Amino acid sequence: MLLATKSLFENTKNLAQKDIDVVLTSTSDNSKYLASIVSELAGISPKISHSVESLCNSGANSVVSAFAYIAAGLADIALVVGAERFDSPGRILEWDRSRGEYKHPIYWSSMFTKAHMRKYGTTKEDLAIVSAKNHKNATANPYAYFEKEYSVDEVMQSKNLTEEIRLLDCSLPCSGSAAILLASEETAKKYTSCPVWITGIGEKTISAGFTKNTDLTTMQSTTHAATDAYKMSKMQASNVDVAEIHDAFTICEIIELEDLGFAKKGEASRYARICYETQDRKINPRGGLIGSGHPLGATGIAQIAEICQQLQGKAEKRQIEGAKVGLVQNMSAAATSSTVLILQS
Amino acid sequence: MLLATKSLFENTKNLAQKDIDVVLTSTSDNSKYLASIVSELAGISPKISHSVESLCNSGANSVVSAFAYIAAGLADIALVVGAERFDSPGRILEWDRSRGEYKHPIYWSSMFTKAHMRKYGTTKEDLAIVSAKNHKNATANPYAYFEKEYSVDEVMQSKNLTEEIRLLDCSLPCSGSAAILLASEETAKKYTSCPVWITGIGEKTISAGFTKNTDLTTMQSTTHAATDAYKMSKMQASNVDVAEIHDAFTICEIIELEDLGFAKKGEASRYARICYETQDRKINPRGGLIGSGHPLGATGIAQIAEICQQLQGKAEKRQIEGAKVGLVQNMSAAATSSTVLILQS
């Protein structure tokens, strides 16, 4: 957390601790008063500070909260820091214990996978391609947890966890942190010559338990959030140059590509295959959660940081040339809630 | 939590679950994904939902966050629910363990008490008057944890916890919940003929550990927050008709009365004594934390609910006649952070 914060200060000329009005921390850890602790350790005495928790999309939620503080005129500059340990209590769906076997996320992802296979003929190879693609992308990301490529075959031969899911179909809960700064329009221009603007925001919570999602070939919360974000930004999927989407499991990326409008229903596997074969990094250029690791509370912030770097032309080996419009989709708990953001340079 | 939410729906004619855009939960519990769980159980599918945590002022923080979502145009109606169990992990300053003996709040309150006694001659009787006053006020509050009056003598004779602090100088961490609705100006008028407006907001975090507060006769974070809240609302202490202030311990109310401008430094004991003797309920009409109990994450919301009822003329036996301007002060962890709100009818 402090490392991520420190690197932000190093990368933002003339930014002083006293300029920070808001410090939000994003985690599913059991820590208390974390935003005040981070503030004290970083030498900041903000006006507003608190933690934000919503499992795996705590990160995007905290960024939207910071946006709101600034847009409401209560703050000018906000620091949003997410962090998680590999053994976070948020990695198991404690709230869903009443649903018996389904407390581990691989069970809901298996059910999504089976439903998508039945309806659209999605294959295990289709899933493996997503993993191979994202692992390959991650090799160009110095902050990724995984450093090595896996072939489609290697993914398919990895350990069976359920009938549908192999080990390499899964993202790995890990320790990690990410931090970003938000500022009002006028202030942002003081600190950077290449600001990135949040032009679209969509958020939706359907429920807590995933059994409310009656069609397991779609993620209702993502569809709602995407509709709102596209509407607010006056953009659509065809305008998006680069996207970080929440591939907690390979099936997630496939369903999300469809629900976000990048591919028609049933055609995302083909879309992902073309990306893989043509080495197009447009989707999950940093390697997504599968390649980068999934430190729950930090994930949404890391996704946003990647898209900002892409839109600023600072993504180095991962750079999508001329990227002007980016999308982030961050979701929680079997996609019972989602956040979609449109970012533009 | 659900009881508090249910009573809100009962009291708000024509409000439907689908009208709620935001559900924020406020707690220092270890629960995860609580805002989604509450939403599902209450039949709400909001756009925005997450938990807010900042120990004892989580409640006021979550209300300010909801205000920001609405003011930013991202939402129209927000439900803010706080809840805590008596055994919340937030009741002990885990983050302050490095400071050895000071992990229980009675130690910092003892140090504040000793400092104020030395500098201003505050006596144990002065402290006891605050407790007797707030316990008396609580007898008119049907939701208070304590139902019985205590004389000044009884407070002074209660168990010694430290040299300065008696048992009845302390608020009691307890189970409890509170819920309120926020709406945009236009929408609020659809649901109530007596809306209450948030006209002033001040928040400040000095640090996490209280040793940064170098003058223990004042609460720096409260002073900062009050200055901002008064400025934003163009009000001052002399305009305030009724206030809920964070009397975690009797010394807190005394210092806060001074830092909020109700009394000059060193004169709050006299101010509280006059309130007690004249049965003036202006300060902590519901009994404050000492009389009502202190369910951490719910406390700030309960304070705000009380002031709203006062400004709406709905406070029944506790009603301050003609109250038009109210103040809420909610703080955390030895006043290392504070929120001050000005509310007006």
mmCIF file with all atom_site columns, N, CA and C in Angstrom, chain B residues 215-262:
data_model
loop_
_atom_site.group_PDB
_atom_site.id
_atom_site.type_symbol
_atom_site.label_atom_id
_atom_site.label_alt_id
_atom_site.label_comp_id
_atom_site.label_asym_id
_atom_site.label_entity_id
_atom_site.label_seq_id
_atom_site.pdbx_PDB_ins_code
_atom_site.Cartn_x
_atom_site.Cartn_y
_atom_site.Cartn_z
_atom_site.occupancy
_atom_site.B_iso_or_equiv
_atom_site.pdbx_formal_charge
_atom_site.auth_seq_id
_atom_site.auth_comp_id
_atom_site.auth_asym_id
_atom_site.auth_atom_id
_atom_site.pdbx_PDB_model_num
ATOM 1   N N  . ASP B 1 215 ? -1.865  18.594 21.787 1.00 0.00 ? 215 ASP B N  1
ATOM 2   C CA . ASP B 1 215 ? -2.530  19.281 22.887 1.00 0.00 ? 215 ASP B CA 1
ATOM 3   C C  . ASP B 1 215 ? -3.780  18.485 23.263 1.00 0.00 ? 215 ASP B C  1
ATOM 4   N N  . LEU B 1 216 ? -3.702  17.791 24.392 1.00 0.00 ? 216 LEU B N  1
ATOM 5   C CA . LEU B 1 216 ? -4.796  16.872 24.748 1.00 0.00 ? 216 LEU B CA 1
ATOM 6   C C  . LEU B 1 216 ? -5.988  17.580 25.392 1.00 0.00 ? 216 LEU B C  1
ATOM 7   N N  . THR B 1 217 ? -6.001  18.915 25.383 1.00 0.00 ? 217 THR B N  1
ATOM 8   C CA . THR B 1 217 ? -7.194  19.619 25.856 1.00 0.00 ? 217 THR B CA 1
ATOM 9   C C  . THR B 1 217 ? -8.074  20.049 24.692 1.00 0.00 ? 217 THR B C  1
ATOM 10  N N  . THR B 1 218 ? -7.687  19.651 23.491 1.00 0.00 ? 218 THR B N  1
ATOM 11  C CA . THR B 1 218 ? -8.488  20.016 22.320 1.00 0.00 ? 218 THR B CA 1
ATOM 12  C C  . THR B 1 218 ? -8.506  18.861 21.331 1.00 0.00 ? 218 THR B C  1
ATOM 13  N N  . MET B 1 219 ? -9.512  18.830 20.480 1.00 0.00 ? 219 MET B N  1
ATOM 14  C CA . MET B 1 219 ? -9.603  17.794 19.459 1.00 0.00 ? 219 MET B CA 1
ATOM 15  C C  . MET B 1 219 ? -9.439  18.474 18.106 1.00 0.00 ? 219 MET B C  1
ATOM 16  N N  . GLN B 1 220 ? -8.199  18.453 17.656 1.00 0.00 ? 220 GLN B N  1
ATOM 17  C CA . GLN B 1 220 ? -7.852  19.157 16.404 1.00 0.00 ? 220 GLN B CA 1
ATOM 18  C C  . GLN B 1 220 ? -8.766  18.814 15.239 1.00 0.00 ? 220 GLN B C  1
ATOM 19  N N  . SER B 1 221 ? -9.082  17.527 15.087 1.00 0.00 ? 221 SER B N  1
ATOM 20  C CA . SER B 1 221 ? -9.873  17.124 13.914 1.00 0.00 ? 221 SER B CA 1
ATOM 21  C C  . SER B 1 221 ? -11.266 17.741 13.986 1.00 0.00 ? 221 SER B C  1
ATOM 22  N N  . THR B 1 222 ? -11.799 17.856 15.205 1.00 0.00 ? 222 THR B N  1
ATOM 23  C CA . THR B 1 222 ? -13.121 18.462 15.368 1.00 0.00 ? 222 THR B CA 1
ATOM 24  C C  . THR B 1 222 ? -13.075 19.958 15.051 1.00 0.00 ? 222 THR B C  1
ATOM 25  N N  . THR B 1 223 ? -12.034 20.613 15.500 1.00 0.00 ? 223 THR B N  1
ATOM 26  C CA . THR B 1 223 ? -11.888 22.045 15.223 1.00 0.00 ? 223 THR B CA 1
ATOM 27  C C  . THR B 1 223 ? -11.850 22.305 13.717 1.00 0.00 ? 223 THR B C  1
ATOM 28  N N  . HIS B 1 224 ? -11.036 21.506 13.004 1.00 0.00 ? 224 HIS B N  1
ATOM 29  C CA . HIS B 1 224 ? -10.961 21.651 11.537 1.00 0.00 ? 224 HIS B CA 1
ATOM 30  C C  . HIS B 1 224 ? -12.318 21.398 10.886 1.00 0.00 ? 224 HIS B C  1
ATOM 31  N N  . ALA B 1 225 ? -12.950 20.294 11.288 1.00 0.00 ? 225 ALA B N  1
ATOM 32  C CA . ALA B 1 225 ? -14.212 19.900 10.649 1.00 0.00 ? 225 ALA B CA 1
ATOM 33  C C  . ALA B 1 225 ? -15.287 20.953 10.922 1.00 0.00 ? 225 ALA B C  1
ATOM 34  N N  . ALA B 1 226 ? -15.310 21.465 12.151 1.00 0.00 ? 226 ALA B N  1
ATOM 35  C CA . ALA B 1 226 ? -16.313 22.476 12.508 1.00 0.00 ? 226 ALA B CA 1
ATOM 36  C C  . ALA B 1 226 ? -16.109 23.750 11.687 1.00 0.00 ? 226 ALA B C  1
ATOM 37  N N  . THR B 1 227 ? -14.869 24.162 11.545 1.00 0.00 ? 227 THR B N  1
ATOM 38  C CA . THR B 1 227 ? -14.581 25.374 10.763 1.00 0.00 ? 227 THR B CA 1
ATOM 39  C C  . THR B 1 227 ? -15.143 25.236 9.346  1.00 0.00 ? 227 THR B C  1
ATOM 40  N N  . ASP B 1 228 ? -14.883 24.080 8.728  1.00 0.00 ? 228 ASP B N  1
ATOM 41  C CA . ASP B 1 228 ? -15.360 23.863 7.353  1.00 0.00 ? 228 ASP B CA 1
ATOM 42  C C  . ASP B 1 228 ? -16.891 23.787 7.287  1.00 0.00 ? 228 ASP B C  1
ATOM 43  N N  . ALA B 1 229 ? -17.485 23.098 8.256  1.00 0.00 ? 229 ALA B N  1
ATOM 44  C CA . ALA B 1 229 ? -18.953 22.937 8.234  1.00 0.00 ? 229 ALA B CA 1
ATOM 45  C C  . ALA B 1 229 ? -19.649 24.280 8.461  1.00 0.00 ? 229 ALA B C  1
ATOM 46  N N  . TYR B 1 230 ? -19.136 25.058 9.413  1.00 0.00 ? 230 TYR B N  1
ATOM 47  C CA . TYR B 1 230 ? -19.739 26.382 9.666  1.00 0.00 ? 230 TYR B CA 1
ATOM 48  C C  . TYR B 1 230 ? -19.581 27.280 8.439  1.00 0.00 ? 230 TYR B C  1
ATOM 49  N N  . LYS B 1 231 ? -18.419 27.227 7.825  1.00 0.00 ? 231 LYS B N  1
ATOM 50  C CA . LYS B 1 231 ? -18.153 28.072 6.651  1.00 0.00 ? 231 LYS B CA 1
ATOM 51  C C  . LYS B 1 231 ? -19.103 27.716 5.509  1.00 0.00 ? 231 LYS B C  1
ATOM 52  N N  . MET B 1 232 ? -19.221 26.419 5.242  1.00 0.00 ? 232 MET B N  1
ATOM 53  C CA . MET B 1 232 ? -20.067 25.975 4.126  1.00 0.00 ? 232 MET B CA 1
ATOM 54  C C  . MET B 1 232 ? -21.527 26.365 4.354  1.00 0.00 ? 232 MET B C  1
ATOM 55  N N  . SER B 1 233 ? -21.968 26.305 5.614  1.00 0.00 ? 233 SER B N  1
ATOM 56  C CA . SER B 1 233 ? -23.387 26.582 5.903  1.00 0.00 ? 233 SER B CA 1
ATOM 57  C C  . SER B 1 233 ? -23.641 28.044 6.246  1.00 0.00 ? 233 SER B C  1
ATOM 58  N N  . LYS B 1 234 ? -22.575 28.818 6.359  1.00 0.00 ? 234 LYS B N  1
ATOM 59  C CA . LYS B 1 234 ? -22.675 30.206 6.822  1.00 0.00 ? 234 LYS B CA 1
ATOM 60  C C  . LYS B 1 234 ? -23.380 30.298 8.170  1.00 0.00 ? 234 LYS B C  1
ATOM 61  N N  . MET B 1 235 ? -23.133 29.343 8.998  1.00 0.00 ? 235 MET B N  1
ATOM 62  C CA . MET B 1 235 ? -23.705 29.314 10.353 1.00 0.00 ? 235 MET B CA 1
ATOM 63  C C  . MET B 1 235 ? -22.552 29.355 11.358 1.00 0.00 ? 235 MET B C  1
ATOM 64  N N  . GLN B 1 236 ? -22.903 29.625 12.606 1.00 0.00 ? 236 GLN B N  1
ATOM 65  C CA . GLN B 1 236 ? -21.930 29.459 13.671 1.00 0.00 ? 236 GLN B CA 1
ATOM 66  C C  . GLN B 1 236 ? -22.619 28.820 14.875 1.00 0.00 ? 236 GLN B C  1
ATOM 67  N N  . ALA B 1 237 ? -21.834 28.535 15.900 1.00 0.00 ? 237 ALA B N  1
ATOM 68  C CA . ALA B 1 237 ? -22.386 27.795 17.042 1.00 0.00 ? 237 ALA B CA 1
ATOM 69  C C  . ALA B 1 237 ? -23.612 28.499 17.613 1.00 0.00 ? 237 ALA B C  1
ATOM 70  N N  . SER B 1 238 ? -23.586 29.840 17.599 1.00 0.00 ? 238 SER B N  1
ATOM 71  C CA . SER B 1 238 ? -24.704 30.569 18.208 1.00 0.00 ? 238 SER B CA 1
ATOM 72  C C  . SER B 1 238 ? -26.012 30.388 17.439 1.00 0.00 ? 238 SER B C  1
ATOM 73  N N  . ASN B 1 239 ? -25.942 29.916 16.203 1.00 0.00 ? 239 ASN B N  1
ATOM 74  C CA . ASN B 1 239 ? -27.161 29.655 15.431 1.00 0.00 ? 239 ASN B CA 1
ATOM 75  C C  . ASN B 1 239 ? -27.753 28.277 15.699 1.00 0.00 ? 239 ASN B C  1
ATOM 76  N N  . VAL B 1 240 ? -26.968 27.410 16.331 1.00 0.00 ? 240 VAL B N  1
ATOM 77  C CA . VAL B 1 240 ? -27.376 26.007 16.455 1.00 0.00 ? 240 VAL B CA 1
ATOM 78  C C  . VAL B 1 240 ? -28.403 25.846 17.581 1.00 0.00 ? 240 VAL B C  1
ATOM 79  N N  . ASP B 1 241 ? -29.546 25.246 17.242 1.00 0.00 ? 241 ASP B N  1
ATOM 80  C CA . ASP B 1 241 ? -30.612 25.039 18.226 1.00 0.00 ? 241 ASP B CA 1
ATOM 81  C C  . ASP B 1 241 ? -30.480 23.707 18.952 1.00 0.00 ? 241 ASP B C  1
ATOM 82  N N  . VAL B 1 242 ? -29.885 22.747 18.287 1.00 0.00 ? 242 VAL B N  1
ATOM 83  C CA . VAL B 1 242 ? -29.838 21.398 18.860 1.00 0.00 ? 242 VAL B CA 1
ATOM 84  C C  . VAL B 1 242 ? -28.639 20.660 18.267 1.00 0.00 ? 242 VAL B C  1
ATOM 85  N N  . ALA B 1 243 ? -27.954 19.867 19.095 1.00 0.00 ? 243 ALA B N  1
ATOM 86  C CA . ALA B 1 243 ? -26.740 19.194 18.618 1.00 0.00 ? 243 ALA B CA 1
ATOM 87  C C  . ALA B 1 243 ? -26.602 17.810 19.218 1.00 0.00 ? 243 ALA B C  1
ATOM 88  N N  . GLU B 1 244 ? -26.198 16.869 18.387 1.00 0.00 ? 244 GLU B N  1
ATOM 89  C CA . GLU B 1 244 ? -25.740 15.570 18.881 1.00 0.00 ? 244 GLU B CA 1
ATOM 90  C C  . GLU B 1 244 ? -24.231 15.552 18.732 1.00 0.00 ? 244 GLU B C  1
ATOM 91  N N  . ILE B 1 245 ? -23.531 15.435 19.864 1.00 0.00 ? 245 ILE B N  1
ATOM 92  C CA . ILE B 1 245 ? -22.069 15.427 19.797 1.00 0.00 ? 245 ILE B CA 1
ATOM 93  C C  . ILE B 1 245 ? -21.550 14.149 20.447 1.00 0.00 ? 245 ILE B C  1
ATOM 94  N N  . HIS B 1 246 ? -20.357 13.751 20.010 1.00 0.00 ? 246 HIS B N  1
ATOM 95  C CA . HIS B 1 246 ? -19.852 12.393 20.238 1.00 0.00 ? 246 HIS B CA 1
ATOM 96  C C  . HIS B 1 246 ? -19.275 12.217 21.651 1.00 0.00 ? 246 HIS B C  1
ATOM 97  N N  . ASP B 1 247 ? -20.146 11.964 22.613 1.00 0.00 ? 247 ASP B N  1
ATOM 98  C CA . ASP B 1 247 ? -19.724 11.791 24.009 1.00 0.00 ? 247 ASP B CA 1
ATOM 99  C C  . ASP B 1 247 ? -19.339 10.338 24.293 1.00 0.00 ? 247 ASP B C  1
ATOM 100 N N  . ALA B 1 248 ? -18.303 9.860  23.602 1.00 0.00 ? 248 ALA B N  1
ATOM 101 C CA . ALA B 1 248 ? -17.813 8.499  23.880 1.00 0.00 ? 248 ALA B CA 1
ATOM 102 C C  . ALA B 1 248 ? -17.461 8.388  25.358 1.00 0.00 ? 248 ALA B C  1
ATOM 103 N N  . PHE B 1 249 ? -16.924 9.477  25.891 1.00 0.00 ? 249 PHE B N  1
ATOM 104 C CA . PHE B 1 249 ? -16.641 9.616  27.319 1.00 0.00 ? 249 PHE B CA 1
ATOM 105 C C  . PHE B 1 249 ? -17.090 11.020 27.728 1.00 0.00 ? 249 PHE B C  1
ATOM 106 N N  . THR B 1 250 ? -17.307 11.221 29.017 1.00 0.00 ? 250 THR B N  1
ATOM 107 C CA . THR B 1 250 ? -17.782 12.536 29.464 1.00 0.00 ? 250 THR B CA 1
ATOM 108 C C  . THR B 1 250 ? -16.826 13.656 29.046 1.00 0.00 ? 250 THR B C  1
ATOM 109 N N  . ILE B 1 251 ? -15.518 13.387 29.120 1.00 0.00 ? 251 ILE B N  1
ATOM 110 C CA . ILE B 1 251 ? -14.559 14.441 28.755 1.00 0.00 ? 251 ILE B CA 1
ATOM 111 C C  . ILE B 1 251 ? -14.721 14.864 27.291 1.00 0.00 ? 251 ILE B C  1
ATOM 112 N N  . CYS B 1 252 ? -15.175 13.923 26.446 1.00 0.00 ? 252 CYS B N  1
ATOM 113 C CA . CYS B 1 252 ? -15.337 14.253 25.024 1.00 0.00 ? 252 CYS B CA 1
ATOM 114 C C  . CYS B 1 252 ? -16.371 15.364 24.865 1.00 0.00 ? 252 CYS B C  1
ATOM 115 N N  . GLU B 1 253 ? -17.510 15.229 25.549 1.00 0.00 ? 253 GLU B N  1
ATOM 116 C CA . GLU B 1 253 ? -18.538 16.260 25.408 1.00 0.00 ? 253 GLU B CA 1
ATOM 117 C C  . GLU B 1 253 ? -18.010 17.614 25.862 1.00 0.00 ? 253 GLU B C  1
ATOM 118 N N  . ILE B 1 254 ? -17.252 17.617 26.946 1.00 0.00 ? 254 ILE B N  1
ATOM 119 C CA . ILE B 1 254 ? -16.724 18.895 27.453 1.00 0.00 ? 254 ILE B CA 1
ATOM 120 C C  . ILE B 1 254 ? -15.780 19.537 26.432 1.00 0.00 ? 254 ILE B C  1
ATOM 121 N N  . ILE B 1 255 ? -14.834 18.750 25.938 1.00 0.00 ? 255 ILE B N  1
ATOM 122 C CA . ILE B 1 255 ? -13.877 19.308 24.967 1.00 0.00 ? 255 ILE B CA 1
ATOM 123 C C  . ILE B 1 255 ? -14.594 19.709 23.674 1.00 0.00 ? 255 ILE B C  1
ATOM 124 N N  . GLU B 1 256 ? -15.545 18.893 23.247 1.00 0.00 ? 256 GLU B N  1
ATOM 125 C CA . GLU B 1 256 ? -16.258 19.189 21.990 1.00 0.00 ? 256 GLU B CA 1
ATOM 126 C C  . GLU B 1 256 ? -17.094 20.463 22.112 1.00 0.00 ? 256 GLU B C  1
ATOM 127 N N  . LEU B 1 257 ? -17.749 20.655 23.256 1.00 0.00 ? 257 LEU B N  1
ATOM 128 C CA . LEU B 1 257 ? -18.534 21.888 23.447 1.00 0.00 ? 257 LEU B CA 1
ATOM 129 C C  . LEU B 1 257 ? -17.648 23.105 23.231 1.00 0.00 ? 257 LEU B C  1
ATOM 130 N N  . GLU B 1 258 ? -16.398 22.964 23.663 1.00 0.00 ? 258 GLU B N  1
ATOM 131 C CA . GLU B 1 258 ? -15.455 24.072 23.482 1.00 0.00 ? 258 GLU B CA 1
ATOM 132 C C  . GLU B 1 258 ? -14.984 24.154 22.030 1.00 0.00 ? 258 GLU B C  1
ATOM 133 N N  . ASP B 1 259 ? -14.584 23.019 21.462 1.00 0.00 ? 259 ASP B N  1
ATOM 134 C CA . ASP B 1 259 ? -14.020 23.039 20.106 1.00 0.00 ? 259 ASP B CA 1
ATOM 135 C C  . ASP B 1 259 ? -15.071 23.374 19.050 1.00 0.00 ? 259 ASP B C  1
ATOM 136 N N  . LEU B 1 260 ? -16.329 23.096 19.348 1.00 0.00 ? 260 LEU B N  1
ATOM 137 C CA . LEU B 1 260 ? -17.401 23.425 18.400 1.00 0.00 ? 260 LEU B CA 1
ATOM 138 C C  . LEU B 1 260 ? -17.898 24.853 18.580 1.00 0.00 ? 260 LEU B C  1
ATOM 139 N N  . GLY B 1 261 ? -17.404 25.534 19.618 1.00 0.00 ? 261 GLY B N  1
ATOM 140 C CA . GLY B 1 261 ? -17.748 26.938 19.801 1.00 0.00 ? 261 GLY B CA 1
ATOM 141 C C  . GLY B 1 261 ? -18.977 27.192 20.670 1.00 0.00 ? 261 GLY B C  1
ATOM 142 N N  . PHE B 1 262 ? -19.494 26.152 21.318 1.00 0.00 ? 262 PHE B N  1
ATOM 143 C CA . PHE B 1 262 ? -20.640 26.368 22.217 1.00 0.00 ? 262 PHE B CA 1
ATOM 144 C C  . PHE B 1 262 ? -20.197 27.040 23.518 1.00 0.00 ? 262 PHE B C  1
#
